Structure formats: structure tokens, C-alpha cells
mmCIF file of C-alpha atoms in Angstrom:
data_model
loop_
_atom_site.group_PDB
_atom_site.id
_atom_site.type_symbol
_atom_site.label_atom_id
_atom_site.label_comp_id
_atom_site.label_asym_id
_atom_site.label_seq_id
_atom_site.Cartn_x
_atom_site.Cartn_y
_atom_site.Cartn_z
ATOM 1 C CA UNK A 267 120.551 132.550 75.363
ATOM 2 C CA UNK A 268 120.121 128.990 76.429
ATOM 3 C CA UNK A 269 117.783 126.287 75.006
ATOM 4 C CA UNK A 270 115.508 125.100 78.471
ATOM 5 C CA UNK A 271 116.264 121.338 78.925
ATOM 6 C CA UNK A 272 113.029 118.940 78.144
ATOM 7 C CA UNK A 273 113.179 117.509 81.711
ATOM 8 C CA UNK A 274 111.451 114.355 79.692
ATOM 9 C CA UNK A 275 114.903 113.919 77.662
ATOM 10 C CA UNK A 276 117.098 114.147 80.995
ATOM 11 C CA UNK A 277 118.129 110.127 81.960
ATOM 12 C CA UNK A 278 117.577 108.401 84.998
ATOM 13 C CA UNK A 279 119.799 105.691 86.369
ATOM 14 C CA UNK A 280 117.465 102.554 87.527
ATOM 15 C CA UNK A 281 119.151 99.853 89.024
ATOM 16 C CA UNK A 282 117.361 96.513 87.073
ATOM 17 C CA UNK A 283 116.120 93.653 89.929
ATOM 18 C CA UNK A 284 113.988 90.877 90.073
ATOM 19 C CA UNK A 285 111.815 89.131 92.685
ATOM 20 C CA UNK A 286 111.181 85.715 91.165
ATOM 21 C CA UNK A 287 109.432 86.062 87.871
ATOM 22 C CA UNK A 288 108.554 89.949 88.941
ATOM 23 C CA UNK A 289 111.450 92.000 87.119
ATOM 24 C CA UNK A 290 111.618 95.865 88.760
ATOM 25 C CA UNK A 291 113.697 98.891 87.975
ATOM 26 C CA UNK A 292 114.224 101.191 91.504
ATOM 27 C CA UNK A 293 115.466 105.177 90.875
ATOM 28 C CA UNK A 294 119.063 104.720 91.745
ATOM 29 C CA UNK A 295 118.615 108.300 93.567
ATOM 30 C CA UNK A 296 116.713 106.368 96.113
ATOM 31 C CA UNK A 297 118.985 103.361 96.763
ATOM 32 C CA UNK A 298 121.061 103.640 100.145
ATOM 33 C CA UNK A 299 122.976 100.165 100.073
ATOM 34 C CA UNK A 300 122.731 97.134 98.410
ATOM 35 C CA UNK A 301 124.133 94.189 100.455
ATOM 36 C CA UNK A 302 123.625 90.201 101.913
ATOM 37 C CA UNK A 303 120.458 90.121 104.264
ATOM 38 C CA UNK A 304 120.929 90.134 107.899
ATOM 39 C CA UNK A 305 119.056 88.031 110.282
ATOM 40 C CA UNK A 306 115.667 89.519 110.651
ATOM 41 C CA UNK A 307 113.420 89.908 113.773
ATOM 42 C CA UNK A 308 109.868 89.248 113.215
ATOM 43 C CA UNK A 309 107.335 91.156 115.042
ATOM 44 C CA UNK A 310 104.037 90.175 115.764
ATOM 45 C CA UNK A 311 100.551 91.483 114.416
ATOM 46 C CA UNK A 312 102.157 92.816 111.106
ATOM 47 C CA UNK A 313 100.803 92.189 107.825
ATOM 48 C CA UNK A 314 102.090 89.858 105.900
ATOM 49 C CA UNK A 315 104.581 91.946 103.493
ATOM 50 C CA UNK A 316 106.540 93.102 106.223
ATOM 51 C CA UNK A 317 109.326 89.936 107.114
ATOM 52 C CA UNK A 318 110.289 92.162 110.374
ATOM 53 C CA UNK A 319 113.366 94.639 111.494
ATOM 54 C CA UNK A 320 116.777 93.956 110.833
ATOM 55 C CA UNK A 321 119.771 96.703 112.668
ATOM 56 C CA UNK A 322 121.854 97.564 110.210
ATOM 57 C CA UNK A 323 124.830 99.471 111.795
ATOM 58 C CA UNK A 324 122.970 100.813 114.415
ATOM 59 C CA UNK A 325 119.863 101.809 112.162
ATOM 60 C CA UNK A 326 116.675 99.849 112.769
ATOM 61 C CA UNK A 327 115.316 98.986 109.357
ATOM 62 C CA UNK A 328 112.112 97.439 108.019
ATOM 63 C CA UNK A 329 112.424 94.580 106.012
ATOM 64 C CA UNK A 330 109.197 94.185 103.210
ATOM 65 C CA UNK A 331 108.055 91.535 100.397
ATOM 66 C CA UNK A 332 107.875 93.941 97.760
ATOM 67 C CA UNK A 333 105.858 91.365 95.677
ATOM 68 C CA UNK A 334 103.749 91.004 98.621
ATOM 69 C CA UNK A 335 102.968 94.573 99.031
ATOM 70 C CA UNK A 336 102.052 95.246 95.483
ATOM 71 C CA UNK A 337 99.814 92.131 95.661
ATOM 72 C CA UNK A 338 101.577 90.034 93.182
ATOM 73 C CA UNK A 339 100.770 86.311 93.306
ATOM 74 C CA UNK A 340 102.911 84.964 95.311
ATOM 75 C CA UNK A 341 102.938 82.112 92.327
ATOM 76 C CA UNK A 342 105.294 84.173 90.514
ATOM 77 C CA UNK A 343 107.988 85.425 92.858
ATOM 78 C CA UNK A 344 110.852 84.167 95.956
ATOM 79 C CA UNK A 345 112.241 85.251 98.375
ATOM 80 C CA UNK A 346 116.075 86.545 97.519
ATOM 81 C CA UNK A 347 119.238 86.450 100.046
ATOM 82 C CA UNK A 348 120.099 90.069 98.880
ATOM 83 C CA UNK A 349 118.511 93.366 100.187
ATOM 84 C CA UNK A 350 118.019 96.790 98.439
ATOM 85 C CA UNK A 351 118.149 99.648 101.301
ATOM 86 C CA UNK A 352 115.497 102.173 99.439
ATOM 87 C CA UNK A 353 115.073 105.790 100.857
ATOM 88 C CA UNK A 354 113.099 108.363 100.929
ATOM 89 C CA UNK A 355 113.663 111.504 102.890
ATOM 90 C CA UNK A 356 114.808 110.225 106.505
ATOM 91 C CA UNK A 357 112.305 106.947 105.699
ATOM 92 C CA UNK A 358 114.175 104.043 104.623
ATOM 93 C CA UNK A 359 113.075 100.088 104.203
ATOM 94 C CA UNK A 360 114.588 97.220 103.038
ATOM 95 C CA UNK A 361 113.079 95.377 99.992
ATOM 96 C CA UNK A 362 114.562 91.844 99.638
ATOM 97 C CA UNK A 363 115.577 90.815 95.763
ATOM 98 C CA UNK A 364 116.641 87.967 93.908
ATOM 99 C CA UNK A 365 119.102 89.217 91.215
ATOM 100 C CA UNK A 366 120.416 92.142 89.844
ATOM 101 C CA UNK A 367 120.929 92.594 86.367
ATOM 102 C CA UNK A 368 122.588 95.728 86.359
ATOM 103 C CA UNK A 369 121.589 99.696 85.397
ATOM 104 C CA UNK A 370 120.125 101.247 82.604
ATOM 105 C CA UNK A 371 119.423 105.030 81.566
ATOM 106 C CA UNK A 372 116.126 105.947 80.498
ATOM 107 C CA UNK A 373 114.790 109.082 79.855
ATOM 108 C CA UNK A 374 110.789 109.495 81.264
ATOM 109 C CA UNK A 375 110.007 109.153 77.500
ATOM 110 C CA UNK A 376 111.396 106.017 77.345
ATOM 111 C CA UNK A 377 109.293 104.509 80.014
ATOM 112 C CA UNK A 378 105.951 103.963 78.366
ATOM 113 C CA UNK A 379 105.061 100.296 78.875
ATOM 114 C CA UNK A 380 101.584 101.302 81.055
ATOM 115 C CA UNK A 381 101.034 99.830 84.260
ATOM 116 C CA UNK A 382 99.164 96.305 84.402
ATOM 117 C CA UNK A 383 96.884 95.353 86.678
ATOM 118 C CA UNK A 384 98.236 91.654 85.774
ATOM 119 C CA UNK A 385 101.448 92.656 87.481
ATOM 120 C CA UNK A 386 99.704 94.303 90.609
ATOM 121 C CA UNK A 387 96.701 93.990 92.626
ATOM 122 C CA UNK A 388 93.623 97.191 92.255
ATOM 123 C CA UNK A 389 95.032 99.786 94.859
ATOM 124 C CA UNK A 390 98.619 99.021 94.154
ATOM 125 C CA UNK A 391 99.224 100.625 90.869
ATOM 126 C CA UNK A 392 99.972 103.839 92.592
ATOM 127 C CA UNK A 393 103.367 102.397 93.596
ATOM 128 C CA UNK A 394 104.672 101.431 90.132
ATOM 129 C CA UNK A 395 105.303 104.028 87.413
ATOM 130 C CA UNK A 396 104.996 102.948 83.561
ATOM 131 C CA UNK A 397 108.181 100.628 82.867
ATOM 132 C CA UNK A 398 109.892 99.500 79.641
ATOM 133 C CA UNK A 399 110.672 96.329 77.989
ATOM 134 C CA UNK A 400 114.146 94.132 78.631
ATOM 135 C CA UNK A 401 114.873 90.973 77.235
ATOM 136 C CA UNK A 402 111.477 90.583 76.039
ATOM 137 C CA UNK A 403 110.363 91.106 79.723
ATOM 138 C CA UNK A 404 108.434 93.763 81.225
ATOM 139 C CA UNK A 405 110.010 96.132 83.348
ATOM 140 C CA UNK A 406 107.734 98.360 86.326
ATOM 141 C CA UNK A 407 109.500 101.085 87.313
ATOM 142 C CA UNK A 408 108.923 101.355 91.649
ATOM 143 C CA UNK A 409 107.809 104.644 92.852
ATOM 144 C CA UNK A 410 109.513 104.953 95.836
ATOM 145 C CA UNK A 411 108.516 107.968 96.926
ATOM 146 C CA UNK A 412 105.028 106.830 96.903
ATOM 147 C CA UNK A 413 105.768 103.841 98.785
ATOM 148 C CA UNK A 414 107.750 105.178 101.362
ATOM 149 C CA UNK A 415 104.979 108.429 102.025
ATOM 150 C CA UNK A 416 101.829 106.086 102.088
ATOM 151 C CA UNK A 417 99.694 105.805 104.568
ATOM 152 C CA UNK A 418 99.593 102.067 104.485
ATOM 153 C CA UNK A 419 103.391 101.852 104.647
ATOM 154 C CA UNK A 420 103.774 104.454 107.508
ATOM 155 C CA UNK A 421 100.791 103.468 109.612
ATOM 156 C CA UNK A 422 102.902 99.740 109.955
ATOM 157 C CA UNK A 423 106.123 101.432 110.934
ATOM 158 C CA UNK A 424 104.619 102.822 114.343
#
């Protein structure tokens, strides 16, 4: 008979980014393409963390300040020349990132470093799951799937 598997012990792959100062891991199960930004059309009457819509073979693709939307101070991030496609489902959006610094495993036990509301704005903290220390730098984990099924994200994509 088989020992069950803690699903706590299983690792995840997290692809390790940063936005200026902001350093962020995103679920490599969610990643669709990493690549150069294309030019991006602005739209009007949008708020302010979405840059626009870029068409990325043929797929018409939001384009977000992921800073922005977790309401980091804009003191403490940049705008990168790199994108991150993130998906959920048959939603996808581009997040726009400075660096990568390459993957790590970790195992949901692993990621205990709570959320801070230092790091992101009251509301927010629904997006970012507890993270983990690298290089003597905190680490949020995104929570894509909350991102990517919120109302406030959705309601801006019609």
C-alpha cells in the first residue's frame, strides 16, 4: 500500500523577477512566454496599471504595471523592456519585468515569509501568496489565478 503524498512537500517551479526594487516569484504553470515587449497601444479611460494592448501573433493581449496594480509605490519600482505572458484558463495578460534571476523549487512549506502590507496596498494582498527570502530580499509569491479571475481585472478587459 502506498504512503499519500503531503501535497505541502510536492515543489513548485517559480520563475524569480523583479520590477525595480519589487522582487516576485510567478507559478511557472502559469507562464505562457517570456519575451522583448512589443509596441503597445494605449487605450483611453483605463486605469492607470493597465499600459494598453499589444498583438502578439495574432492574440490581443493586455499589457499591466504589476507594481501598479498591487499598489506599490511607484518610488520603488520601473518599468522593464521584457514581458512575462501569465495565464490563467483562456485569460492571459502581460506583466512587464525588469530582470529575471532565474527558478527556484519550493515546496508550499517553504513559502512562509507572510504577506506585508509594506509591499502592497489594503485590498491587494489577495493577489500575493506568502513568499520566501533570496539574497536577503523578500520574495511575494503572485497569485495568478486570483489576479486573472478578479473582478477588478476582468471588469477592465471589456
Amino acid at each position: 500500500m502506498r504512503t499519500p503524498v503531503d501535497a505541502s512537500s510536492i515543489p513548485h517551479k517559480l520563475l524569480l523577477t523583479s520590477v525595480g526594487d519589487l522582487k516576485i516569484a510567478l507559478p511557472m504553470e502559469h507562464i505562457g512566454e517570456i519575451g522583448t515587449l512589443p509596441v503597445i497601444t494605449p487605450l483611453p479611460s483605463l486605469p492607470s496599471w493597465i499600459f494598453g494592448i499589444v498583438n502578439l501573433r495574432g492574440e490581443i493581449v493586455s499589457v499591466i504595471n504589476i507594481a501598479d496594480f498591487l499598489g506599490v509605490d511607484a518610488a520603488y519600482t520601473s518599468i522593464g523592456s521584457r514581458f512575462v505572458l501569465l495565464r490563467s484558463g483562456k485569460v492571459g495578460t502581460m506583466v512587464l519585468i525588469d530582470r529575471m534571476h532565474g527558478t527556484v523549487d519550493k515546496t508550499v512549506a517553504e513559502l512562509k515569509l507572510p504577506v506585508s502590507l509594506n509591499f502592497v496596498k489594503r485590498g491587494t494582498e489577495v493577489y500575493v501568496r506568502p513568499g520566501f527570502m533570496a539574497e536577503d530580499q523578500p520574495v511575494h509569491v503572485l497569485d495568478v489565478e486570483a489576479i486573472l479571475s478578479s473582478r477588478r481585472f476582468l471588469d477592465c478587459r471589456q
